[in-house]
Every structure is written in C-alpha cells, then in structure tokens.
PDB file of C-alpha atoms in Angstrom:
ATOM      1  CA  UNK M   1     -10.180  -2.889  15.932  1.00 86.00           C
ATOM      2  CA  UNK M   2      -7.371  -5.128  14.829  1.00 93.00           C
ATOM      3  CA  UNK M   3      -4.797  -3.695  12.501  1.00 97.00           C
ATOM      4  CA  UNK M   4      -4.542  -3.560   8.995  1.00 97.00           C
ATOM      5  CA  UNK M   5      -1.863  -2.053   7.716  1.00 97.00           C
ATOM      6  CA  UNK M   6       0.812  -2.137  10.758  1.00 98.00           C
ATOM      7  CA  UNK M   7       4.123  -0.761  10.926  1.00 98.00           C
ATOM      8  CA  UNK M   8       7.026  -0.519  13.717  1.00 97.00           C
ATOM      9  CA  UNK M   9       8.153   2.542  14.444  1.00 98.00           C
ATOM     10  CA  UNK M  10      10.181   5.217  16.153  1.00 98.00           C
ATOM     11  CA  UNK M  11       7.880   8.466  16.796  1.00 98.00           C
ATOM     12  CA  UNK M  12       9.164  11.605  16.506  1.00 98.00           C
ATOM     13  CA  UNK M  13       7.134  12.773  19.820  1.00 97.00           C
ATOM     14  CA  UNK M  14       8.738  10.614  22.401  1.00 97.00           C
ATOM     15  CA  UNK M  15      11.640   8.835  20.740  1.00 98.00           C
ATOM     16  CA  UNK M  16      10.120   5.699  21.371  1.00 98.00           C
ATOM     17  CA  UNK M  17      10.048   2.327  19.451  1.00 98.00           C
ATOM     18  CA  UNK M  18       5.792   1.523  18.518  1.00 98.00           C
ATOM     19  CA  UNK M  19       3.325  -0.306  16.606  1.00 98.00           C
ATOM     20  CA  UNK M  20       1.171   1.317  14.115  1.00 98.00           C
ATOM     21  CA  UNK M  21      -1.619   1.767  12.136  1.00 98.00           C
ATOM     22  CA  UNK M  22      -1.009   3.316   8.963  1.00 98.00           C
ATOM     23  CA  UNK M  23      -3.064   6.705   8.950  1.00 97.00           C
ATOM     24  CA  UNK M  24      -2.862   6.682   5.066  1.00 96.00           C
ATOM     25  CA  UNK M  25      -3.185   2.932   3.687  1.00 95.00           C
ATOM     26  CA  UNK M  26      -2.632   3.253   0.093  1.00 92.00           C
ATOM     27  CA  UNK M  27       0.731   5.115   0.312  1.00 91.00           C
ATOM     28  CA  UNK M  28       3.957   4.223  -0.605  1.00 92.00           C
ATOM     29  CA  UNK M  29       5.636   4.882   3.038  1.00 93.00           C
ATOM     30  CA  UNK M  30       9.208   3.398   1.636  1.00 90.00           C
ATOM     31  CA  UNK M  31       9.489   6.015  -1.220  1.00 90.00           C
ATOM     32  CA  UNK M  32       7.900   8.771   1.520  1.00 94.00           C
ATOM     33  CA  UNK M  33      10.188   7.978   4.180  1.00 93.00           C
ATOM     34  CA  UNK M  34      12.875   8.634   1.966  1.00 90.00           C
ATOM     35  CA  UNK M  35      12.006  11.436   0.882  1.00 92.00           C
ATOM     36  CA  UNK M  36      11.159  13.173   4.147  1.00 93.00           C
ATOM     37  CA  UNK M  37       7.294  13.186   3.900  1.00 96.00           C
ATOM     38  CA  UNK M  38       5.692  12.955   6.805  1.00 96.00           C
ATOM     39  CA  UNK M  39       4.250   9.885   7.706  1.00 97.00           C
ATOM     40  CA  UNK M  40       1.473   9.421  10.590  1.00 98.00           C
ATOM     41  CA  UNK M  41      -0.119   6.396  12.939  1.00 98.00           C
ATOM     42  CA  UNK M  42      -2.584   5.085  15.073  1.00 98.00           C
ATOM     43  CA  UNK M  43      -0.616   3.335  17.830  1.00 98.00           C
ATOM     44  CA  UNK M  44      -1.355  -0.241  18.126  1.00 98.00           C
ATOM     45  CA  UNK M  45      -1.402  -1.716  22.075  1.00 97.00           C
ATOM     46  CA  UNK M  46      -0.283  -5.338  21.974  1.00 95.00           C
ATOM     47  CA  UNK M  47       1.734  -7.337  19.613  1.00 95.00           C
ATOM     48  CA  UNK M  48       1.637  -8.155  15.506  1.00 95.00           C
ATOM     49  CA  UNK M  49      -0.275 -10.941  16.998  1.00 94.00           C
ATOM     50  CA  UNK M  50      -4.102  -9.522  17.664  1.00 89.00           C
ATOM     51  CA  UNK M  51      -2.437  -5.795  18.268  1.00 94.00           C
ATOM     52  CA  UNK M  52      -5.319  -3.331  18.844  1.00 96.00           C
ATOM     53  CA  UNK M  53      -5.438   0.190  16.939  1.00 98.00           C
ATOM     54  CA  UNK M  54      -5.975   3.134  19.682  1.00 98.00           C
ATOM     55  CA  UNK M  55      -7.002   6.498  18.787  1.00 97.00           C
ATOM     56  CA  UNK M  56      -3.548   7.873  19.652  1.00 98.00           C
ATOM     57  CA  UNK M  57      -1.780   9.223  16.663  1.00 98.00           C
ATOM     58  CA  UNK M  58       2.055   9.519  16.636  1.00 98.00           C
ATOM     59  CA  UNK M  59       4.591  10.365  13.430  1.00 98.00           C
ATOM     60  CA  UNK M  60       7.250   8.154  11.784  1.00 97.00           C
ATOM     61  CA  UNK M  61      11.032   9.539  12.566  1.00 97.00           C
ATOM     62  CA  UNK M  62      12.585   6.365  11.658  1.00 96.00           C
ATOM     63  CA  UNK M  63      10.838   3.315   9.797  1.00 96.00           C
ATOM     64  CA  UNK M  64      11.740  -0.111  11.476  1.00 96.00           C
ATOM     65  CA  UNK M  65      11.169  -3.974  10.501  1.00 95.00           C
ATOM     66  CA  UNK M  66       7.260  -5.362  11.064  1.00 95.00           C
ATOM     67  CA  UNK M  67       8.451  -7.860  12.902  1.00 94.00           C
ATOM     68  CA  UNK M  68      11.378  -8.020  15.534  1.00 93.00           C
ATOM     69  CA  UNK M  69      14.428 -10.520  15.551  1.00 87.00           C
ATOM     70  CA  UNK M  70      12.886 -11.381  18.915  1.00 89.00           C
ATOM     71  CA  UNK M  71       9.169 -12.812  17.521  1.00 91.00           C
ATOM     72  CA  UNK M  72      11.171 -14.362  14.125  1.00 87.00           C
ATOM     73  CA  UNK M  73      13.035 -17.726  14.518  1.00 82.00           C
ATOM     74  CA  UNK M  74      12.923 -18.831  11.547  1.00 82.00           C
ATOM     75  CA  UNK M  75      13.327 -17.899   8.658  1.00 84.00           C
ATOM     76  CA  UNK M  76      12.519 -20.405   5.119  1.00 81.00           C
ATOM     77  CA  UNK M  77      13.039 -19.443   1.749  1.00 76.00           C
ATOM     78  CA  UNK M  78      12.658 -20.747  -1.833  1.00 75.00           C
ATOM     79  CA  UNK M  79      14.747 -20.255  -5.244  1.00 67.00           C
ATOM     80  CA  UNK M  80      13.713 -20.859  -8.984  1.00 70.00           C
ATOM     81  CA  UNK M  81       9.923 -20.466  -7.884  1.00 80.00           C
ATOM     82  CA  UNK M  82       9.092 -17.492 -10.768  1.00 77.00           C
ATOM     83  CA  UNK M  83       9.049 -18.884 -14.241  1.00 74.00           C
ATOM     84  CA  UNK M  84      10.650 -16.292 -16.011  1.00 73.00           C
ATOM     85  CA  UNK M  85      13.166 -16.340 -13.609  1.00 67.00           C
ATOM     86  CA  UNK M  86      13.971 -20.305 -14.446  1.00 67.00           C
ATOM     87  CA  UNK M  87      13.956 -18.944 -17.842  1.00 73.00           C
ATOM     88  CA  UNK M  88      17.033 -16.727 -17.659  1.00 69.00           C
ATOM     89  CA  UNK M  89      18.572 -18.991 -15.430  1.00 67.00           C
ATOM     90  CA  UNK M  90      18.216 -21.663 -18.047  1.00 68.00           C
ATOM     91  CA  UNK M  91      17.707 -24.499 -15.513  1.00 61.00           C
ATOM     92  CA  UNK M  92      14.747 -26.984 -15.504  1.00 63.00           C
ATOM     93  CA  UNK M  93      12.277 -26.476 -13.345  1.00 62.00           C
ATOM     94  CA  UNK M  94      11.960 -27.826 -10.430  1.00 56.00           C
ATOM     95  CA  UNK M  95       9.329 -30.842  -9.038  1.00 61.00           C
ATOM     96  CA  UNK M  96       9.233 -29.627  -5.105  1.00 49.00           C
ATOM     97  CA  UNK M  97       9.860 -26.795  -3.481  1.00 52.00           C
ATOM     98  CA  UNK M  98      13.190 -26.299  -2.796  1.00 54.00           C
ATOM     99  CA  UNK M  99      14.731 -24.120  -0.051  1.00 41.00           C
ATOM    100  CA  UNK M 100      17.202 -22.080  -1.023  1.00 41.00           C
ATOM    101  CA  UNK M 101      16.588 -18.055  -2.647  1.00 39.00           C
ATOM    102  CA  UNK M 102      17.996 -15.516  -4.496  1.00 48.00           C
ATOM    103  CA  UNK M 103      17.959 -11.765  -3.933  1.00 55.00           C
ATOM    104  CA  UNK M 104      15.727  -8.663  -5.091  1.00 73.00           C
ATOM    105  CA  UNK M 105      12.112  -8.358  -4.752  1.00 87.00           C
ATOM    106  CA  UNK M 106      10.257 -11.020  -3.565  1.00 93.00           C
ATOM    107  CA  UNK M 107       6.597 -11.281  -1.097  1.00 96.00           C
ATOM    108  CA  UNK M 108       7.513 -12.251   2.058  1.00 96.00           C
ATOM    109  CA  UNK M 109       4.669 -14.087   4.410  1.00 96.00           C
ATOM    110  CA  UNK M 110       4.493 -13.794   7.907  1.00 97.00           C
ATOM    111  CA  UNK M 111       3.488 -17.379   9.713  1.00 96.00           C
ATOM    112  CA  UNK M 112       0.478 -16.401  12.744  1.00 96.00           C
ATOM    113  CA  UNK M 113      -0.005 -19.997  14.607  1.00 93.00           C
ATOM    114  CA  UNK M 114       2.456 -22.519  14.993  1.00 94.00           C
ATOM    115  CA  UNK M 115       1.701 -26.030  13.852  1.00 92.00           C
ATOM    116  CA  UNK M 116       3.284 -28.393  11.601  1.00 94.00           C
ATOM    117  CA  UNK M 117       1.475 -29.784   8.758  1.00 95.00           C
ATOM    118  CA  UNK M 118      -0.298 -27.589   7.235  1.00 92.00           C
ATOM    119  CA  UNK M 119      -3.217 -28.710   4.830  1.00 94.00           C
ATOM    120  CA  UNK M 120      -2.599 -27.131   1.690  1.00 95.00           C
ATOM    121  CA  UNK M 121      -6.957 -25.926   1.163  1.00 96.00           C
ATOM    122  CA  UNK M 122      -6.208 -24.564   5.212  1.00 95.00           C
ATOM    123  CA  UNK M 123      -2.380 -23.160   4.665  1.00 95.00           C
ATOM    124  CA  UNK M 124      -3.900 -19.329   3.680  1.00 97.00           C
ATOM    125  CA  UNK M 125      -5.587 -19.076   7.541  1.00 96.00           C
ATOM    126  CA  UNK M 126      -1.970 -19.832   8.857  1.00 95.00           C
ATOM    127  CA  UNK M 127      -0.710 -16.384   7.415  1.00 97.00           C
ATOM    128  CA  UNK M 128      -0.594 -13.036   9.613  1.00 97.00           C
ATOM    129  CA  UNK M 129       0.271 -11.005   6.723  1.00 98.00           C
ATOM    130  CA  UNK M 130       1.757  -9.922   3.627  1.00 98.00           C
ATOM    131  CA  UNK M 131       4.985  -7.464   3.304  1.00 97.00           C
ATOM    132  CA  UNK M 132       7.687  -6.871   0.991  1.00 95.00           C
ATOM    133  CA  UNK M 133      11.925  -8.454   1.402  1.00 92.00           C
ATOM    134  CA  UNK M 134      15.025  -8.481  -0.340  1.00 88.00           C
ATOM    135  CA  UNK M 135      17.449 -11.114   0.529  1.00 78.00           C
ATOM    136  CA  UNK M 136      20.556  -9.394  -0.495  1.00 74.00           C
ATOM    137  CA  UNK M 137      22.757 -12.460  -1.123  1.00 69.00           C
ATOM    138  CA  UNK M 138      26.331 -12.166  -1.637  1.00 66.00           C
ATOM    139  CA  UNK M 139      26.826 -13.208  -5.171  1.00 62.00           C
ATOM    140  CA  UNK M 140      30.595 -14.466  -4.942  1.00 62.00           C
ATOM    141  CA  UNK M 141      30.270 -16.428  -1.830  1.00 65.00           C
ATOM    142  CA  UNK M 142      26.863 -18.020  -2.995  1.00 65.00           C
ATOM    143  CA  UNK M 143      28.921 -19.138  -6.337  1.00 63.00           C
ATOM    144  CA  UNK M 144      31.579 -20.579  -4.644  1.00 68.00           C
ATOM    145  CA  UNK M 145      29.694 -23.733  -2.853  1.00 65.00           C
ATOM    146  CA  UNK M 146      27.129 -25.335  -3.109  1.00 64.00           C
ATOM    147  CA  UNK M 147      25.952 -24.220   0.229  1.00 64.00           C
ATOM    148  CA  UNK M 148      24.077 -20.901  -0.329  1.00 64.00           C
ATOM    149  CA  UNK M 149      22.848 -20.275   3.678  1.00 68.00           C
ATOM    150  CA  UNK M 150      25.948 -18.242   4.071  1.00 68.00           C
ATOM    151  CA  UNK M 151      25.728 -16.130   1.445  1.00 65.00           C
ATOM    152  CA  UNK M 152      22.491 -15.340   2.241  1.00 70.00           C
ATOM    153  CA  UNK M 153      23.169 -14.823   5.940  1.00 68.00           C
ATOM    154  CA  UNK M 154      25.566 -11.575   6.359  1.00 69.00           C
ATOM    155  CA  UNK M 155      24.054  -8.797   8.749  1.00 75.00           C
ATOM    156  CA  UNK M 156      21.906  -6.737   7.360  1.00 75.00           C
ATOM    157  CA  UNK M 157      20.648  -9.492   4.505  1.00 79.00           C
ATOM    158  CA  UNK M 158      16.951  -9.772   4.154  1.00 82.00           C
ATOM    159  CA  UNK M 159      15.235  -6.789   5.392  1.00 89.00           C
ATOM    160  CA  UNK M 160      11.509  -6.783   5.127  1.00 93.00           C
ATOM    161  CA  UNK M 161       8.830  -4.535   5.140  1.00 94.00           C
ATOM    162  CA  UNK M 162       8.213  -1.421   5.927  1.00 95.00           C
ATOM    163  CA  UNK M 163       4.314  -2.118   5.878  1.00 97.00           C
ATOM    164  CA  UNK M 164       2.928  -5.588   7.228  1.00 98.00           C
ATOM    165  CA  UNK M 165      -0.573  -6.047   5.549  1.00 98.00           C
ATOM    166  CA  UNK M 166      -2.704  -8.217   7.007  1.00 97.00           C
ATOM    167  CA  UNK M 167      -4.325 -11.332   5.425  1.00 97.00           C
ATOM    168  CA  UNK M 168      -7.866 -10.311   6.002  1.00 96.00           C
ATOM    169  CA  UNK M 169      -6.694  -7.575   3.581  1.00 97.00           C
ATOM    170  CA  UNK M 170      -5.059  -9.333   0.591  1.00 97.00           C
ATOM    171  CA  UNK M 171      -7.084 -12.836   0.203  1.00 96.00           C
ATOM    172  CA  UNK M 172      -5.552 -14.412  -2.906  1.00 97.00           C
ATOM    173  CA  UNK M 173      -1.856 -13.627  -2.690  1.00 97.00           C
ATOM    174  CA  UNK M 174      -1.504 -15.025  -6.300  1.00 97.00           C
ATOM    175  CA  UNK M 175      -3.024 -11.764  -7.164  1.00 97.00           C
ATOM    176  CA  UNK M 176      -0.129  -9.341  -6.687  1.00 97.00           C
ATOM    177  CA  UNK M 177       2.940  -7.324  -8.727  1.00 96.00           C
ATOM    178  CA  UNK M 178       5.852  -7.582  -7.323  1.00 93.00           C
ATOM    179  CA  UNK M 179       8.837  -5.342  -8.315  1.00 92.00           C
ATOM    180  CA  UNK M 180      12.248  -4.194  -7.687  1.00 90.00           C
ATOM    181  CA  UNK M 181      13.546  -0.797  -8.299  1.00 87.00           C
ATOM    182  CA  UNK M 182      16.841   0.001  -8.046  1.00 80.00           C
ATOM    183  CA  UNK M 183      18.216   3.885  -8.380  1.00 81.00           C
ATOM    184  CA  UNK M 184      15.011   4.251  -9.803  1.00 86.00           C
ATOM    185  CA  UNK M 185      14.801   1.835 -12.437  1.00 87.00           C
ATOM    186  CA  UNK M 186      12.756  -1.049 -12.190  1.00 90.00           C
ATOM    187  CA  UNK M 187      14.725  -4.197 -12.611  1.00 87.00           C
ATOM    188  CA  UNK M 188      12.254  -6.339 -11.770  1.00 90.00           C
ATOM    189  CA  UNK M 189       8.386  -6.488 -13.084  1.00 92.00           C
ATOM    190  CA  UNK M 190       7.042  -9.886 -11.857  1.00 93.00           C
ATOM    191  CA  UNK M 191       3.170 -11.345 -11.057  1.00 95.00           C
ATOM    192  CA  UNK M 192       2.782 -13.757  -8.063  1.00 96.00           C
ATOM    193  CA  UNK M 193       0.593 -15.961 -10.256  1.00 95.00           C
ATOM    194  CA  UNK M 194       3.210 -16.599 -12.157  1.00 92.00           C
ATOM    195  CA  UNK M 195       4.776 -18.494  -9.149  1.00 93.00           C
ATOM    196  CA  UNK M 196       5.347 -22.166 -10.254  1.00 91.00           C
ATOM    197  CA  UNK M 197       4.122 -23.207  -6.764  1.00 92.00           C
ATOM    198  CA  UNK M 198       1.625 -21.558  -4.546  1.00 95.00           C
ATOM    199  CA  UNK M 199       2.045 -19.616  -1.018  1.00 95.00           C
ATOM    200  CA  UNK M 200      -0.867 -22.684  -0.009  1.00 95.00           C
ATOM    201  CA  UNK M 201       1.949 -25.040  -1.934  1.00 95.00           C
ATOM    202  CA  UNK M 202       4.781 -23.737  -0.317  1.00 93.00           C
ATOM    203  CA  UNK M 203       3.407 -23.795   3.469  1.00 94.00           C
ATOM    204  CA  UNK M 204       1.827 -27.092   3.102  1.00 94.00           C
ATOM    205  CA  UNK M 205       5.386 -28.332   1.877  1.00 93.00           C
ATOM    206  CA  UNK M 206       7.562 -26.731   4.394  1.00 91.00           C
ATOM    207  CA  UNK M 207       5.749 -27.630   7.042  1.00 92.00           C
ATOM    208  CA  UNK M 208       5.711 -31.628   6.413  1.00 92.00           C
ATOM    209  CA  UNK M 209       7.038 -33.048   9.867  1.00 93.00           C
ATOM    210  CA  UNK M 210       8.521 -29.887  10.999  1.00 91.00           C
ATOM    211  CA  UNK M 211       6.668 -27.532  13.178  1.00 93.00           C
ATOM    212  CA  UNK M 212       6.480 -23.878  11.632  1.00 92.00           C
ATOM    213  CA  UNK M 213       6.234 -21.462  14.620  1.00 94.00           C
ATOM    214  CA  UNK M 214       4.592 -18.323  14.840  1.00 95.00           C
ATOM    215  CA  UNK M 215       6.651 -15.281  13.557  1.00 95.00           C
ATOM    216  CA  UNK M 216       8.376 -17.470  10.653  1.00 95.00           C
ATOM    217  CA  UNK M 217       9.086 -15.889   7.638  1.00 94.00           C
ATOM    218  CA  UNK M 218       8.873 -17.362   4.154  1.00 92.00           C
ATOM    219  CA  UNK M 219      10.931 -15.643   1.175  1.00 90.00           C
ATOM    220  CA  UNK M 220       8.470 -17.062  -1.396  1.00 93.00           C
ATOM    221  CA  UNK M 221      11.172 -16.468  -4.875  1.00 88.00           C
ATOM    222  CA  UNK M 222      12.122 -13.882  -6.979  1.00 86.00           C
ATOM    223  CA  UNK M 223      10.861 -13.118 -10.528  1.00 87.00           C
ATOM    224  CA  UNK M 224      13.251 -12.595 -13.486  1.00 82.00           C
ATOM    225  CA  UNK M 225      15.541  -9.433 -13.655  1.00 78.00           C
ATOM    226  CA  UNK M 226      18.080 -10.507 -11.304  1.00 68.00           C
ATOM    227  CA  UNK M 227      21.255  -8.583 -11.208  1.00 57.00           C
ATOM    228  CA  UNK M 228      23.643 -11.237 -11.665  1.00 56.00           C
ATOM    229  CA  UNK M 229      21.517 -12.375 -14.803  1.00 57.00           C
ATOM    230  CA  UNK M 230      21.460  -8.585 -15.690  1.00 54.00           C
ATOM    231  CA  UNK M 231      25.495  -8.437 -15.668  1.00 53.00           C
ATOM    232  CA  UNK M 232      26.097 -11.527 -18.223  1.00 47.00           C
ATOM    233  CA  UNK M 233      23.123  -9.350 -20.200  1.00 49.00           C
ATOM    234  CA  UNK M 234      20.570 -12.132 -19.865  1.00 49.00           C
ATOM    235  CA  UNK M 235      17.657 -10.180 -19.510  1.00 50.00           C
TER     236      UNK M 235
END
C-alpha cells in the first residue's frame, strides 16, 4: 500500500530518522507533538516517491520536514495570490503569476515528476502531495529592496509540514481552509478558492520553458491577516 498521510520522523525506539504512515489520519500531529501526546506510525520502506507502508509501527520523538533538503532543489513561490490579502495590501491585482511570497500560512505543493510544461487540465497529476509552510520572511530586509529572495532566504525560513498528504487524498485543492495561529490566536482564516489563480494555474505557469523537477516546492500565497498588515492595524 502506498502512503497516505506520510511523515519523517525520529522514533523513539531506535533513535533513528524514518518515513511514516500516520497511525491516526485525522489528527492534528503539530498541536500533539507539542504538547507531548504520543504520536504513532507505520514505517514506510522507500522514498516520498512510491514509499510502501509496512506493518511495523514505531513512535514520533521528534517531528521532522516531509521532504529532505536532499530530494528539494527548488523551491518557487508566489505573493498577492489571496484576494483579501491584495485587499489590505491595497495593490491591484495582478495579471500573471508572479514569484515572489510573503510569510504565514500558506498550502505548500510538493512537485512528483519532473517535466517542464505542464498543461494546465494535466498540472493536478504532477502533484505528490499537499502539506502546510510558513515562509518566515524578514520584514525589514524584504522592505528595503526590491529584491525579496533574501529576505525570504535566512536558515530556518520556510519550514513545511509536519504531515505530507497525498494527492490521491485531497483532489480539488481549491477546496481547503487554510489558517495561521499564532500563540493561539488565529491570525489568519483564509479559503484556497479564494486564490486569484489556481494550483493547475500556477504549475502550468511556472513551468513554461523551465523544467520543474521532482521534489520542488511551490509556496502557493498567503491569505489576508498578515502581521506586518496587522501592525499598521490594517486588518
């Protein structure tokens, strides 16, 4: 059986870095792990690409990212893509995709085959799966040029996951809430259909005349609630 809901982990039985199955799908392993609940998983034999789930069981002791540095080389990202979010940024909307992205919640997609371009109606058979990021940009730096890579770029920006769900699980991606939560509060209370272009949008257009490789990540855009936007008391 191929997995479903896979995570990468270190077990508490052998101190060993795994794949896994999530045990218990619907939980909220973020919010568990935190709070020292004990989390459990089939191992998975292979890669994130066509892993198999054993019957070999083995418990979280420390959550790691889905996917390594090792298997991502790229990684492509899009700002102003939520339209509440162009809203409190009171800037027009855009006409194309654009490539640049702004921190707090946001879906992140998970690239399976590499090719370059994509047919928009084919784009969706492309994706491995489905998890959660947080680009963490550096608000002064990103202010201070026009370039915004480096803001975006520090260690330990843009950590994703914990759980990698797999497309043959979600099938319409313009389906899901996203939201941020910060010390408990949630900042951020957003709908991917409110996207103002598609995940099938967004991969056909990245992918014109440049080859997307397997293991890329796309930061898909952020809704509204922003905490810059917060601080000047704009939403």
């Amino acid at each position: 059986m191929y997995w479903t809901h896979l995570i990468r982990f270190v077990a508490i039985e052998d101190n060993q870095e795994h794949l896994g199955q999530l045990v218990d799908t619907p939980r909220d392993i973020g919010k568990d792990s935190v709070n020292g609940i004990q989390i459990a998983a089939y191992i998975v034999n292979g890669t994130i690409f066509g892993g198999r789930v054993t019957e070999i069981v083995k418990h979280v002791m420390q959550l790691l990212s889905p996917i390594t540095k090792e298997q991502c080389n790229y990684i492509r990202c899009l700002g102003l893509n939520y339209l509440d979010h162009a809203k409190e940024a009171n800037m027009a909307l855009p006409t194309v995709p654009d490539e640049t992205s702004d921190y707090e919640a946001e879906l992140c997609i998970i690239i399976e085959k590499t090719r370059r371009d994509f047919p928009e109606e084919e784009a969706l058979d492309y994706v491995l799966g489905y998890t959660a990021s947080n680009v963490v940009s550096a608000r002064a730096l990103q202010l201070a040029t026009t370039q915004w890579s480096f803001s975006k770029g520090l260690d330990g920006s843009c950590p994703i996951g914990p759980v990698l769900v797999s497309s043959s699980v979600i099938k319409d991606p313009q389906s899901l809430f996203i939201k941020g939560i910060h010390n408990g509060l949630v900042v951020q209370d957003g709908h991917t259909r409110d996207m103002i272009f598609s995940i099938k949008k967004q991969i056909s257009y990245l992918s014109q005349g440049t080859t997307l490789e397997a293991g890329t990540l796309f930061l898909t855009g952020t809704p509204a609630g922003i905490g810059y936007f917060r601080d000047l008391g704009l939403c």
